[in-house]
Amino acid sequence: MATSRRVRRTLATFGVAALLTAGCTLPAFAPRTEGEGAAAPTGSAPNWRPCPEVPDELVGRSAPNMRYECTRIAVPRDWGTGGGASAGPGAGQTFEIALLRARSTKQRDRVGSLVINPGGPGGSGVDTAVYLSFGPQFGGLPASITERFDIVGFDPRGVSRSSPVKCISDADLDASFGFDPDPASQSAFDGFVGLSQRIGRGCGDRYGDQLPLYGTEQAARDMDAVRAAVGDDKLTYLGYSYGTLLGATYAQLYPQRVRALVLDGAVDPQQRLVEGSESQARGFERAFTNFTRWCAANAGRCPIAPDARAAVTSAIDKAKVSPVRGADGREATAGWVFYAVISSLYTESGWQELAQAIDKLAEGDPKDVFRLADAYAGREDDGHYSNLFDANLAINCADETEKPSREQIRQLQSEWRGKYPLFGPALAVGMLSCVEWPGGRDPYPTGKANGAPPIVVVGTTGDPATPYEQTPRLASMLGVGRVLTWEGEGHTAYPQTSCITNAVDAYLIDLTVPPEGQRCPAR
């Protein structure tokens, strides 16, 4: 397993775990092994056990002055209206939810537990809690937080160690990532339709009428069981990207049980599939333009300057007709080059890596392109994938009620090619994944969190995956949201700078809400 490669990238930029939220394909870190031990029965006290093997597997060691404990809790597969459904798919059955608690040996004046979700959907909260426990030098949480809170990560239902969904073959995932991101001909477009149908059919055959049970509202109800399992009367929560949607749903369902929620990289719950996909196309196009401007101004660090857009576009176009073959025989098709670009835009620190990868590809070496794309895809050196994208589709498609026709998607592919030339067609075609998905739907609520305390909603002006425009919309929808803005680049903000860190820490520890309209500079 190529864990070390993924961990090095993760510890440097853990925010990459907060994944895209449209109905196409996306990144994260989820090991292929499941947790061990029996889950505590629903409603009973969990049995926490030491689990230093988890950080050992992910990082090779535990963080200094940090202890790790794990447990598993059982939750109803179908919560119904909150008390457990007595009829229908999954009635009387349970899912197992895996939890990890990182506790500092220097803990003092303990506030409680800080529950983490990294996004996706499909990202592992267990993994992310481990990464965050390593502190600021690795992009993790500051000591001001780890010395006051237990850091608790959980894998949502269907994800990694928590009754994982697994129904997409490695071969089909390779085909999906490697596919032309803009299948222009009708036959190429139909080929992607066929691939999406095959993936959907396989998952439908395996999970049938229980597919809607992986939706966000069910997972938000699980989160209240997590709150109870850690012994807190009210929830303190840090959610990134899709994790903001999960947190917002919790706030609507259990407003009186909220202590403090930080929602970083906001998803607008009221936008539907088409609107959300176009929003991401716009966001990635804007981030890519910022990358090209950086290249032009930093030619010494950007070997594809002065016209980085032309270099990347040319690389993708060439890969469509004559992909570079690596030493292992694997071909860097247009899809793999495209996902290397996507991967690199999640953090500003990835820009130089992208420029170098495109430059080496032009010289006949695709190794860095594959490294970037594989980090995004969760693809190991042996070609095996985690269940990240299986879970991503199961959750996204359970949530989504909108189903544009293939003809509408084909039209949007053309329209968005003109508006967002590099990313528009791929985000349009990516909607086929949910359009061709079987099973029913279980949409989450989109209303106010009446009775909840102020909730901090953090947005980054240069965020490609959850564009900044969604931040005030989420805050407004909740009715109790307070916007905190970072004028930076990349996906998610906390704890990137002292301004953001100080504001969020004060809220989490002392419940001091940031001033209305607070904006933090990029550096």
Short mmCIF file of C-alpha atoms in Angstrom, two decimals:
data_model
loop_
_atom_site.label_atom_id
_atom_site.label_comp_id
_atom_site.label_asym_id
_atom_site.label_seq_id
_atom_site.Cartn_x
_atom_site.Cartn_y
_atom_site.Cartn_z
CA MET A 1 0.00 0.00 0.00
CA ALA A 2 1.37 3.42 -0.95
CA THR A 3 0.39 5.01 2.35
CA SER A 4 3.53 7.10 2.77
CA ARG A 5 2.99 9.04 -0.46
CA ARG A 6 -0.56 9.92 0.48
CA VAL A 7 0.40 10.84 4.05
CA ARG A 8 3.22 13.16 3.05
CA ARG A 9 0.83 15.09 0.85
CA THR A 10 -1.90 14.98 3.46
CA LEU A 11 0.16 16.23 6.37
CA ALA A 12 1.30 19.17 4.28
CA THR A 13 -2.16 20.07 2.99
CA PHE A 14 -4.83 18.24 5.00
CA GLY A 15 -7.52 20.49 3.53
CA VAL A 16 -7.35 18.48 0.33
CA ALA A 17 -9.43 15.94 2.20
CA ALA A 18 -12.33 18.31 1.92
CA LEU A 19 -13.48 17.15 -1.45
CA LEU A 20 -15.58 18.32 -4.31
CA THR A 21 -19.31 18.04 -3.87
CA ALA A 22 -20.72 17.70 -7.37
CA GLY A 23 -21.92 14.43 -8.83
CA CYS A 24 -18.68 13.61 -10.65
CA THR A 25 -15.52 12.12 -9.16
CA LEU A 26 -13.23 13.45 -6.42
CA PRO A 27 -10.26 13.06 -3.70
CA ALA A 28 -9.43 11.93 -0.07
CA PHE A 29 -7.59 9.51 2.12
CA ALA A 30 -9.26 6.31 3.27
CA PRO A 31 -7.22 3.17 3.95
CA ARG A 32 -8.68 -0.05 2.67
CA THR A 33 -8.78 -1.71 6.10
CA GLU A 34 -11.80 -1.57 8.39
CA GLY A 35 -11.73 -1.14 12.16
CA GLU A 36 -11.83 -4.15 14.46
CA GLY A 37 -14.03 -5.03 17.39
CA ALA A 38 -17.77 -5.20 17.91
CA ALA A 39 -19.86 -2.04 17.83
CA ALA A 40 -21.60 -0.93 20.98
CA PRO A 41 -25.35 -1.60 20.73
CA THR A 42 -27.53 1.39 19.87
CA GLY A 43 -27.89 3.66 22.88
CA SER A 44 -25.30 1.89 25.06
CA ALA A 45 -22.02 3.34 26.34
CA PRO A 46 -19.18 2.78 23.88
CA ASN A 47 -16.10 0.76 24.76
CA TRP A 48 -13.07 2.90 23.94
CA ARG A 49 -9.80 1.02 23.43
CA PRO A 50 -6.25 2.21 22.72
CA CYS A 51 -5.53 2.19 18.98
CA PRO A 52 -1.97 3.44 18.26
CA GLU A 53 -2.02 1.15 15.23
CA VAL A 54 -4.15 3.69 13.33
CA PRO A 55 -1.56 6.54 13.31
CA ASP A 56 1.14 3.89 12.80
CA GLU A 57 -0.59 2.74 9.61
CA LEU A 58 -1.30 6.23 8.32
CA VAL A 59 1.83 8.12 9.33
CA GLY A 60 4.27 5.60 10.74
CA ARG A 61 4.06 6.94 14.30
CA SER A 62 1.85 8.69 16.82
CA ALA A 63 2.00 12.45 17.24
CA PRO A 64 4.10 13.64 20.21
CA ASN A 65 2.14 13.86 23.47
CA MET A 66 -0.95 12.35 21.89
CA ARG A 67 -2.94 9.23 22.81
CA TYR A 68 -5.41 7.55 20.48
CA GLU A 69 -8.53 5.57 21.34
CA CYS A 70 -11.09 3.98 19.04
CA THR A 71 -14.59 2.61 19.30
CA ARG A 72 -17.50 1.57 17.11
CA ILE A 73 -21.15 2.40 17.69
CA ALA A 74 -24.25 0.91 16.11
CA VAL A 75 -26.87 3.23 14.58
CA PRO A 76 -30.19 2.44 12.88
CA ARG A 77 -29.86 2.10 9.12
CA ASP A 78 -33.03 4.16 8.83
CA TRP A 79 -33.63 6.74 11.53
CA GLY A 80 -37.09 7.49 10.18
CA THR A 81 -38.23 10.68 11.89
CA GLY A 82 -35.54 10.32 14.53
CA GLY A 83 -36.46 7.25 16.52
CA GLY A 84 -35.66 4.46 14.08
CA ALA A 85 -37.89 3.27 11.26
CA SER A 86 -40.09 0.25 11.91
CA ALA A 87 -40.75 -0.53 8.25
CA GLY A 88 -39.09 -0.19 4.87
CA PRO A 89 -35.54 -0.85 3.63
CA GLY A 90 -33.09 -1.41 6.47
CA ALA A 91 -35.77 -1.56 9.17
CA GLY A 92 -34.41 -3.17 12.33
CA GLN A 93 -30.86 -3.27 10.94
CA THR A 94 -27.86 -1.19 11.92
CA PHE A 95 -24.73 0.37 10.48
CA GLU A 96 -21.46 0.46 12.42
CA ILE A 97 -19.82 3.88 12.80
CA ALA A 98 -16.08 3.98 13.53
CA LEU A 99 -14.69 6.71 15.83
CA LEU A 100 -11.18 7.76 16.82
CA ARG A 101 -10.35 10.08 19.71
CA ALA A 102 -6.99 11.87 19.91
CA ARG A 103 -6.27 13.26 23.39
CA SER A 104 -3.23 15.32 24.33
CA THR A 105 -1.25 14.30 27.40
CA LYS A 106 -0.94 18.07 28.01
CA GLN A 107 -4.68 18.61 28.06
CA ARG A 108 -5.87 21.22 30.56
CA ASP A 109 -9.16 22.96 31.29
CA ARG A 110 -10.90 20.53 28.96
CA VAL A 111 -13.86 22.02 27.10
CA GLY A 112 -15.10 18.78 25.54
CA SER A 113 -14.78 17.00 22.21
CA LEU A 114 -14.24 18.62 18.82
CA VAL A 115 -15.90 16.38 16.23
CA ILE A 116 -14.34 16.50 12.74
CA ASN A 117 -15.62 15.81 9.24
CA PRO A 118 -13.20 16.37 6.32
CA GLY A 119 -15.71 16.52 3.48
CA GLY A 120 -16.22 14.56 0.33
CA PRO A 121 -18.59 13.08 0.83
CA GLY A 122 -16.38 10.04 1.30
CA GLY A 123 -13.47 11.44 3.30
CA SER A 124 -12.43 9.60 6.45
CA GLY A 125 -12.85 11.57 9.65
CA VAL A 126 -10.81 8.94 11.51
CA ASP A 127 -7.85 9.58 9.22
CA THR A 128 -8.29 13.33 9.40
CA ALA A 129 -8.38 13.39 13.20
CA VAL A 130 -5.01 11.64 13.15
CA TYR A 131 -3.53 14.11 10.66
CA LEU A 132 -4.88 17.12 12.55
CA SER A 133 -3.37 15.81 15.80
CA PHE A 134 0.15 16.37 14.46
CA GLY A 135 -0.06 20.12 14.98
CA PRO A 136 0.64 23.30 13.00
CA GLN A 137 4.03 22.20 11.67
CA PHE A 138 2.16 19.62 9.55
CA GLY A 139 -0.89 21.73 8.77
CA GLY A 140 -2.80 20.39 11.78
CA LEU A 141 -4.62 22.01 14.66
CA PRO A 142 -2.93 24.47 17.01
CA ALA A 143 -2.03 23.47 20.56
CA SER A 144 -4.61 25.95 21.82
CA ILE A 145 -7.25 23.53 20.49
CA THR A 146 -5.63 20.13 21.04
CA GLU A 147 -4.87 21.02 24.67
CA ARG A 148 -8.51 21.97 25.36
CA PHE A 149 -10.44 19.43 23.28
CA ASP A 150 -10.40 15.76 22.46
CA ILE A 151 -10.16 15.59 18.66
CA VAL A 152 -12.78 13.11 17.48
CA GLY A 153 -13.04 11.83 13.94
CA PHE A 154 -15.72 9.51 12.63
CA ASP A 155 -16.19 7.81 9.30
CA PRO A 156 -19.75 8.53 8.15
CA ARG A 157 -21.99 5.61 7.19
CA GLY A 158 -20.72 3.96 4.02
CA VAL A 159 -17.24 5.51 4.33
CA SER A 160 -13.96 3.64 4.95
CA ARG A 161 -14.37 1.75 8.25
CA SER A 162 -18.08 2.46 8.79
CA SER A 163 -20.05 -0.28 6.98
CA PRO A 164 -18.31 0.78 3.76
CA VAL A 165 -20.04 0.92 0.40
CA LYS A 166 -17.95 -0.90 -2.19
CA CYS A 167 -19.44 -1.59 -5.61
CA ILE A 168 -17.16 0.02 -8.24
CA SER A 169 -14.29 -2.03 -9.66
CA ASP A 170 -10.77 -0.66 -9.89
CA ALA A 171 -10.99 -1.09 -13.67
CA ASP A 172 -14.10 1.08 -13.88
CA LEU A 173 -12.52 3.74 -11.68
CA ASP A 174 -9.44 3.73 -13.91
CA ALA A 175 -11.71 4.09 -16.93
CA SER A 176 -13.64 6.94 -15.30
CA PHE A 177 -10.58 8.96 -14.33
CA GLY A 178 -8.82 8.26 -17.61
CA PHE A 179 -11.83 9.17 -19.78
CA ASP A 180 -11.68 12.26 -21.97
CA PRO A 181 -12.91 15.10 -19.71
CA ASP A 182 -14.66 16.67 -22.69
CA PRO A 183 -16.01 13.83 -24.87
CA ALA A 184 -16.89 15.99 -27.88
CA SER A 185 -18.17 13.39 -30.34
CA GLN A 186 -21.53 11.74 -29.75
CA SER A 187 -19.92 8.31 -29.67
CA ALA A 188 -17.45 9.41 -26.98
CA PHE A 189 -20.26 10.98 -24.96
CA ASP A 190 -22.29 7.80 -25.29
CA GLY A 191 -19.26 5.87 -24.08
CA PHE A 192 -19.29 7.82 -20.83
CA VAL A 193 -23.03 7.30 -20.52
CA GLY A 194 -22.41 3.55 -20.84
CA LEU A 195 -19.67 3.63 -18.21
CA SER A 196 -21.94 5.54 -15.80
CA GLN A 197 -24.73 3.05 -16.40
CA ARG A 198 -22.44 0.10 -15.73
CA ILE A 199 -21.25 1.65 -12.46
CA GLY A 200 -24.79 2.46 -11.37
CA ARG A 201 -26.07 -0.98 -12.30
CA GLY A 202 -23.35 -2.70 -10.27
CA CYS A 203 -24.11 -0.62 -7.18
CA GLY A 204 -27.85 -1.09 -7.60
CA ASP A 205 -27.44 -4.84 -7.91
CA ARG A 206 -25.42 -4.94 -4.69
CA TYR A 207 -27.34 -2.53 -2.45
CA GLY A 208 -30.80 -2.30 -4.04
CA ASP A 209 -33.44 -0.27 -2.22
CA GLN A 210 -31.05 0.56 0.64
CA LEU A 211 -29.02 3.02 -1.45
CA PRO A 212 -31.02 6.05 -0.21
CA LEU A 213 -30.00 5.21 3.35
CA TYR A 214 -26.51 6.63 2.72
CA GLY A 215 -27.84 10.19 2.41
CA THR A 216 -26.77 13.24 4.40
CA GLU A 217 -29.79 13.50 6.69
CA GLN A 218 -29.28 9.94 7.94
CA ALA A 219 -25.58 10.70 8.53
CA ALA A 220 -26.46 13.89 10.43
CA ARG A 221 -28.64 11.82 12.75
CA ASP A 222 -25.68 9.45 13.21
CA MET A 223 -23.69 12.48 14.28
CA ASP A 224 -25.98 12.99 17.24
CA ALA A 225 -25.17 9.42 18.27
CA VAL A 226 -21.48 10.38 17.99
CA ARG A 227 -22.13 13.38 20.26
CA ALA A 228 -23.73 11.08 22.81
CA ALA A 229 -20.89 8.55 22.49
CA VAL A 230 -18.25 11.13 23.45
CA GLY A 231 -20.37 12.22 26.42
CA ASP A 232 -21.09 15.83 25.39
CA ASP A 233 -24.46 17.44 26.07
CA LYS A 234 -23.97 19.69 23.06
CA LEU A 235 -21.95 19.30 19.87
CA THR A 236 -18.76 21.18 19.06
CA TYR A 237 -17.94 20.53 15.40
CA LEU A 238 -15.47 21.42 12.65
CA GLY A 239 -16.69 20.51 9.17
CA TYR A 240 -14.83 21.10 5.90
CA SER A 241 -16.45 21.32 2.45
CA TYR A 242 -19.19 18.66 2.32
CA GLY A 243 -18.76 18.58 6.09
CA THR A 244 -20.40 22.02 6.14
CA LEU A 245 -23.52 20.48 4.60
CA LEU A 246 -23.48 17.73 7.20
CA GLY A 247 -23.08 20.30 9.99
CA ALA A 248 -25.81 22.53 8.61
CA THR A 249 -28.18 19.56 8.44
CA TYR A 250 -27.38 18.68 12.05
CA ALA A 251 -28.09 22.26 13.12
CA GLN A 252 -31.54 22.11 11.52
CA LEU A 253 -32.38 18.73 13.08
CA TYR A 254 -30.92 19.38 16.56
CA PRO A 255 -30.58 23.16 17.05
CA GLN A 256 -30.79 22.89 20.85
CA ARG A 257 -27.87 20.43 20.90
CA VAL A 258 -25.40 22.77 19.16
CA ARG A 259 -22.62 24.33 21.22
CA ALA A 260 -20.40 25.62 18.38
CA LEU A 261 -20.15 24.75 14.70
CA VAL A 262 -17.36 25.89 12.34
CA LEU A 263 -18.34 25.29 8.72
CA ASP A 264 -15.28 25.89 6.51
CA GLY A 265 -15.52 25.76 2.70
CA ALA A 266 -19.26 26.29 2.63
CA VAL A 267 -21.66 24.32 0.47
CA ASP A 268 -24.92 26.06 -0.40
CA PRO A 269 -27.55 23.42 0.49
CA GLN A 270 -30.20 25.09 -1.63
CA GLN A 271 -28.38 24.71 -4.94
CA ARG A 272 -29.29 21.70 -7.02
CA LEU A 273 -27.15 19.50 -9.26
CA VAL A 274 -26.88 21.75 -12.32
CA GLU A 275 -26.36 24.92 -10.30
CA GLY A 276 -23.76 23.28 -8.08
CA SER A 277 -21.85 21.82 -11.02
CA GLU A 278 -21.72 25.18 -12.78
CA SER A 279 -20.60 26.84 -9.55
CA GLN A 280 -17.66 24.45 -9.35
CA ALA A 281 -16.80 24.98 -13.01
CA ARG A 282 -16.70 28.71 -12.34
CA GLY A 283 -14.65 28.24 -9.17
CA PHE A 284 -12.03 26.00 -10.75
CA GLU A 285 -11.76 28.26 -13.78
CA ARG A 286 -11.15 31.23 -11.49
CA ALA A 287 -8.55 29.31 -9.47
CA PHE A 288 -6.80 28.17 -12.65
CA THR A 289 -6.66 31.76 -13.90
CA ASN A 290 -5.04 32.74 -10.59
CA PHE A 291 -2.51 29.95 -11.13
CA THR A 292 -1.67 31.21 -14.63
CA ARG A 293 -1.17 34.74 -13.30
CA TRP A 294 1.15 33.39 -10.63
CA CYS A 295 3.09 31.56 -13.33
CA ALA A 296 3.49 34.70 -15.43
CA ALA A 297 4.78 36.61 -12.41
CA ASN A 298 7.07 33.80 -11.17
CA ALA A 299 8.72 32.44 -14.30
CA GLY A 300 11.72 31.22 -12.31
CA ARG A 301 9.46 28.81 -10.40
CA CYS A 302 7.07 28.04 -13.24
CA PRO A 303 8.73 26.20 -16.13
CA ILE A 304 5.58 26.50 -18.30
CA ALA A 305 5.55 30.32 -18.13
CA PRO A 306 4.67 32.72 -19.63
CA ASP A 307 1.47 31.11 -20.98
CA ALA A 308 0.56 28.37 -18.50
CA ARG A 309 -3.01 28.06 -19.79
CA ALA A 310 -1.77 27.27 -23.29
CA ALA A 311 0.72 24.74 -21.91
CA VAL A 312 -1.91 22.88 -19.87
CA THR A 313 -4.51 22.97 -22.65
CA SER A 314 -1.94 21.69 -25.12
CA ALA A 315 -0.96 18.87 -22.75
CA ILE A 316 -4.59 17.72 -22.46
CA ASP A 317 -5.17 18.00 -26.21
CA LYS A 318 -2.04 15.98 -27.00
CA ALA A 319 -3.01 13.34 -24.45
CA LYS A 320 -6.29 12.81 -26.32
CA VAL A 321 -4.49 11.59 -29.44
CA SER A 322 -1.09 10.45 -28.23
CA PRO A 323 -0.88 9.85 -24.48
CA VAL A 324 2.57 9.55 -22.95
CA ARG A 325 3.29 6.06 -21.68
CA GLY A 326 5.02 5.65 -18.34
CA ALA A 327 7.75 3.19 -17.44
CA ASP A 328 5.11 0.75 -16.15
CA GLY A 329 3.13 0.93 -19.39
CA ARG A 330 0.34 3.12 -17.97
CA GLU A 331 -0.84 5.87 -20.31
CA ALA A 332 -1.30 9.48 -19.19
CA THR A 333 -4.57 10.04 -21.02
CA ALA A 334 -6.40 13.37 -21.10
CA GLY A 335 -8.41 12.39 -18.05
CA TRP A 336 -5.37 11.73 -15.92
CA VAL A 337 -3.78 15.04 -16.97
CA PHE A 338 -7.04 16.84 -16.18
CA TYR A 339 -7.23 15.34 -12.68
CA ALA A 340 -3.61 16.28 -12.03
CA VAL A 341 -4.70 19.86 -12.69
CA ILE A 342 -7.73 19.51 -10.40
CA SER A 343 -5.59 18.03 -7.63
CA SER A 344 -3.09 20.89 -7.78
CA LEU A 345 -5.66 23.66 -7.45
CA TYR A 346 -6.79 22.66 -3.96
CA THR A 347 -3.85 24.52 -2.41
CA GLU A 348 -1.65 27.34 -3.62
CA SER A 349 1.36 25.20 -2.69
CA GLY A 350 0.31 22.78 -5.46
CA TRP A 351 0.76 25.32 -8.24
CA GLN A 352 4.51 24.81 -8.66
CA GLU A 353 4.01 21.03 -8.61
CA LEU A 354 1.51 21.33 -11.44
CA ALA A 355 3.82 23.46 -13.55
CA GLN A 356 6.66 20.99 -13.10
CA ALA A 357 4.43 18.02 -13.87
CA ILE A 358 3.19 19.54 -17.14
CA ASP A 359 6.75 20.48 -18.09
CA LYS A 360 8.01 16.93 -17.47
CA LEU A 361 5.06 15.47 -19.37
CA ALA A 362 6.09 17.51 -22.41
CA GLU A 363 9.51 15.89 -22.09
CA GLY A 364 7.96 12.41 -22.10
CA ASP A 365 7.84 11.74 -18.36
CA PRO A 366 4.30 11.34 -16.90
CA LYS A 367 5.39 10.29 -13.40
CA ASP A 368 4.47 13.57 -11.69
CA VAL A 369 1.15 13.79 -13.52
CA PHE A 370 0.25 10.36 -12.18
CA ARG A 371 1.47 11.26 -8.70
CA LEU A 372 -0.81 14.30 -8.56
CA ALA A 373 -3.82 12.58 -10.11
CA ASP A 374 -3.45 9.47 -7.97
CA ALA A 375 -3.27 11.55 -4.78
CA TYR A 376 -6.59 13.09 -5.78
CA ALA A 377 -8.16 9.78 -6.72
CA GLY A 378 -6.89 7.76 -3.77
CA ARG A 379 -5.29 5.30 -6.21
CA GLU A 380 -2.50 3.16 -4.79
CA ASP A 381 0.63 2.12 -6.68
CA ASP A 382 -0.87 -1.32 -7.21
CA GLY A 383 -3.93 0.18 -8.93
CA HIS A 384 -6.29 -0.41 -6.01
CA TYR A 385 -8.73 2.27 -4.86
CA SER A 386 -10.30 2.90 -1.48
CA ASN A 387 -14.08 3.16 -1.31
CA LEU A 388 -13.96 6.97 -1.48
CA PHE A 389 -15.74 7.29 -4.79
CA ASP A 390 -18.20 4.48 -4.12
CA ALA A 391 -19.28 6.38 -1.00
CA ASN A 392 -19.14 9.72 -2.79
CA LEU A 393 -21.63 8.59 -5.40
CA ALA A 394 -23.88 6.76 -2.94
CA ILE A 395 -24.16 9.83 -0.70
CA ASN A 396 -24.34 12.52 -3.37
CA CYS A 397 -26.88 10.66 -5.44
CA ALA A 398 -29.06 9.77 -2.44
CA ASP A 399 -29.20 13.50 -1.66
CA GLU A 400 -29.90 14.71 -5.19
CA THR A 401 -33.45 15.01 -6.52
CA GLU A 402 -32.65 16.83 -9.78
CA LYS A 403 -32.06 14.59 -12.80
CA PRO A 404 -31.34 16.52 -15.98
CA SER A 405 -31.73 14.53 -19.17
CA ARG A 406 -28.76 13.35 -21.19
CA GLU A 407 -29.79 15.84 -23.86
CA GLN A 408 -29.71 18.69 -21.33
CA ILE A 409 -26.28 17.60 -20.13
CA ARG A 410 -25.03 17.44 -23.70
CA GLN A 411 -26.27 21.00 -24.25
CA LEU A 412 -24.69 22.24 -21.03
CA GLN A 413 -21.42 20.60 -22.04
CA SER A 414 -21.39 22.80 -25.12
CA GLU A 415 -22.51 25.96 -23.32
CA TRP A 416 -20.05 25.59 -20.46
CA ARG A 417 -17.20 24.88 -22.88
CA GLY A 418 -17.57 28.50 -23.98
CA LYS A 419 -17.94 29.93 -20.46
CA TYR A 420 -15.48 27.72 -18.56
CA PRO A 421 -13.28 26.18 -21.27
CA LEU A 422 -11.07 23.93 -19.17
CA PHE A 423 -13.50 22.76 -16.48
CA GLY A 424 -17.03 23.37 -17.77
CA PRO A 425 -17.40 20.32 -20.05
CA ALA A 426 -16.09 17.90 -17.42
CA LEU A 427 -18.40 19.27 -14.71
CA ALA A 428 -21.34 19.01 -17.09
CA VAL A 429 -20.58 15.46 -18.18
CA GLY A 430 -19.86 14.48 -14.56
CA MET A 431 -23.56 14.93 -13.77
CA LEU A 432 -24.23 11.71 -15.67
CA SER A 433 -22.94 9.79 -12.64
CA CYS A 434 -26.00 10.70 -10.58
CA VAL A 435 -28.39 10.83 -13.53
CA GLU A 436 -27.64 7.16 -14.24
CA TRP A 437 -27.61 6.19 -10.55
CA PRO A 438 -30.33 3.73 -9.46
CA GLY A 439 -32.49 3.81 -6.37
CA GLY A 440 -34.61 6.39 -4.61
CA ARG A 441 -33.60 9.74 -3.18
CA ASP A 442 -33.62 11.16 0.34
CA PRO A 443 -33.02 14.93 0.17
CA TYR A 444 -31.74 16.81 3.21
CA PRO A 445 -33.58 19.80 4.76
CA THR A 446 -32.81 23.34 3.61
CA GLY A 447 -34.17 25.68 6.25
CA LYS A 448 -33.21 27.74 9.25
CA ALA A 449 -31.57 26.40 12.38
CA ASN A 450 -34.10 28.03 14.66
CA GLY A 451 -32.95 27.91 18.26
CA ALA A 452 -29.27 27.26 17.48
CA PRO A 453 -26.53 29.62 18.72
CA PRO A 454 -24.39 31.59 16.23
CA ILE A 455 -22.61 29.33 13.71
CA VAL A 456 -19.34 30.44 12.08
CA VAL A 457 -19.28 29.95 8.29
CA VAL A 458 -15.79 30.34 6.79
CA GLY A 459 -15.18 31.11 3.12
CA THR A 460 -12.04 31.53 1.00
CA THR A 461 -12.21 34.01 -1.88
CA GLY A 462 -10.04 31.81 -4.13
CA ASP A 463 -11.68 28.48 -3.26
CA PRO A 464 -12.09 26.37 -6.42
CA ALA A 465 -14.25 23.54 -5.06
CA THR A 466 -16.73 25.45 -2.89
CA PRO A 467 -16.64 28.95 -4.41
CA TYR A 468 -16.86 31.84 -1.99
CA GLU A 469 -20.31 32.91 -3.19
CA GLN A 470 -21.76 29.91 -1.36
CA THR A 471 -20.52 31.13 2.03
CA PRO A 472 -23.03 33.96 2.63
CA ARG A 473 -25.81 31.80 1.17
CA LEU A 474 -25.25 29.07 3.73
CA ALA A 475 -25.01 31.60 6.57
CA SER A 476 -28.23 33.27 5.43
CA MET A 477 -30.11 29.98 5.04
CA LEU A 478 -29.27 28.94 8.60
CA GLY A 479 -30.38 32.32 9.93
CA VAL A 480 -27.71 32.20 12.66
CA GLY A 481 -24.62 32.10 10.44
CA ARG A 482 -21.75 34.53 10.89
CA VAL A 483 -19.42 34.85 7.88
CA LEU A 484 -15.64 34.82 8.34
CA THR A 485 -13.71 35.50 5.12
CA TRP A 486 -10.18 34.53 4.14
CA GLU A 487 -8.82 36.44 1.15
CA GLY A 488 -6.62 33.52 0.15
CA GLU A 489 -6.27 30.71 -2.35
CA GLY A 490 -7.19 27.06 -2.13
CA HIS A 491 -9.90 24.96 -0.57
CA THR A 492 -10.74 25.75 3.09
CA ALA A 493 -9.09 28.26 5.41
CA TYR A 494 -8.63 27.02 8.99
CA PRO A 495 -5.91 27.04 10.30
CA GLN A 496 -4.03 28.65 7.41
CA THR A 497 -3.17 32.06 8.93
CA SER A 498 -3.02 33.58 12.39
CA CYS A 499 -6.02 35.82 11.65
CA ILE A 500 -8.26 32.87 10.74
CA THR A 501 -6.82 30.68 13.50
CA ASN A 502 -7.30 33.26 16.24
CA ALA A 503 -10.89 33.97 15.22
CA VAL A 504 -11.89 30.31 15.03
CA ASP A 505 -10.05 29.35 18.22
CA ALA A 506 -11.78 32.11 20.20
CA TYR A 507 -15.13 30.87 18.97
CA LEU A 508 -14.46 27.20 19.66
CA ILE A 509 -13.00 27.76 23.13
CA ASP A 510 -14.85 30.78 24.51
CA LEU A 511 -17.82 31.01 22.10
CA THR A 512 -16.63 34.47 21.02
CA VAL A 513 -18.30 35.06 17.65
CA PRO A 514 -16.18 36.85 15.00
CA PRO A 515 -17.24 40.44 14.26
CA GLU A 516 -19.76 40.85 11.47
CA GLY A 517 -17.94 41.06 8.12
CA GLN A 518 -14.50 40.10 9.45
CA ARG A 519 -12.03 39.53 6.62
CA CYS A 520 -8.56 38.02 6.98
CA PRO A 521 -5.73 38.82 4.54
CA ALA A 522 -4.09 36.09 2.49
CA ARG A 523 -0.95 36.20 4.64
#
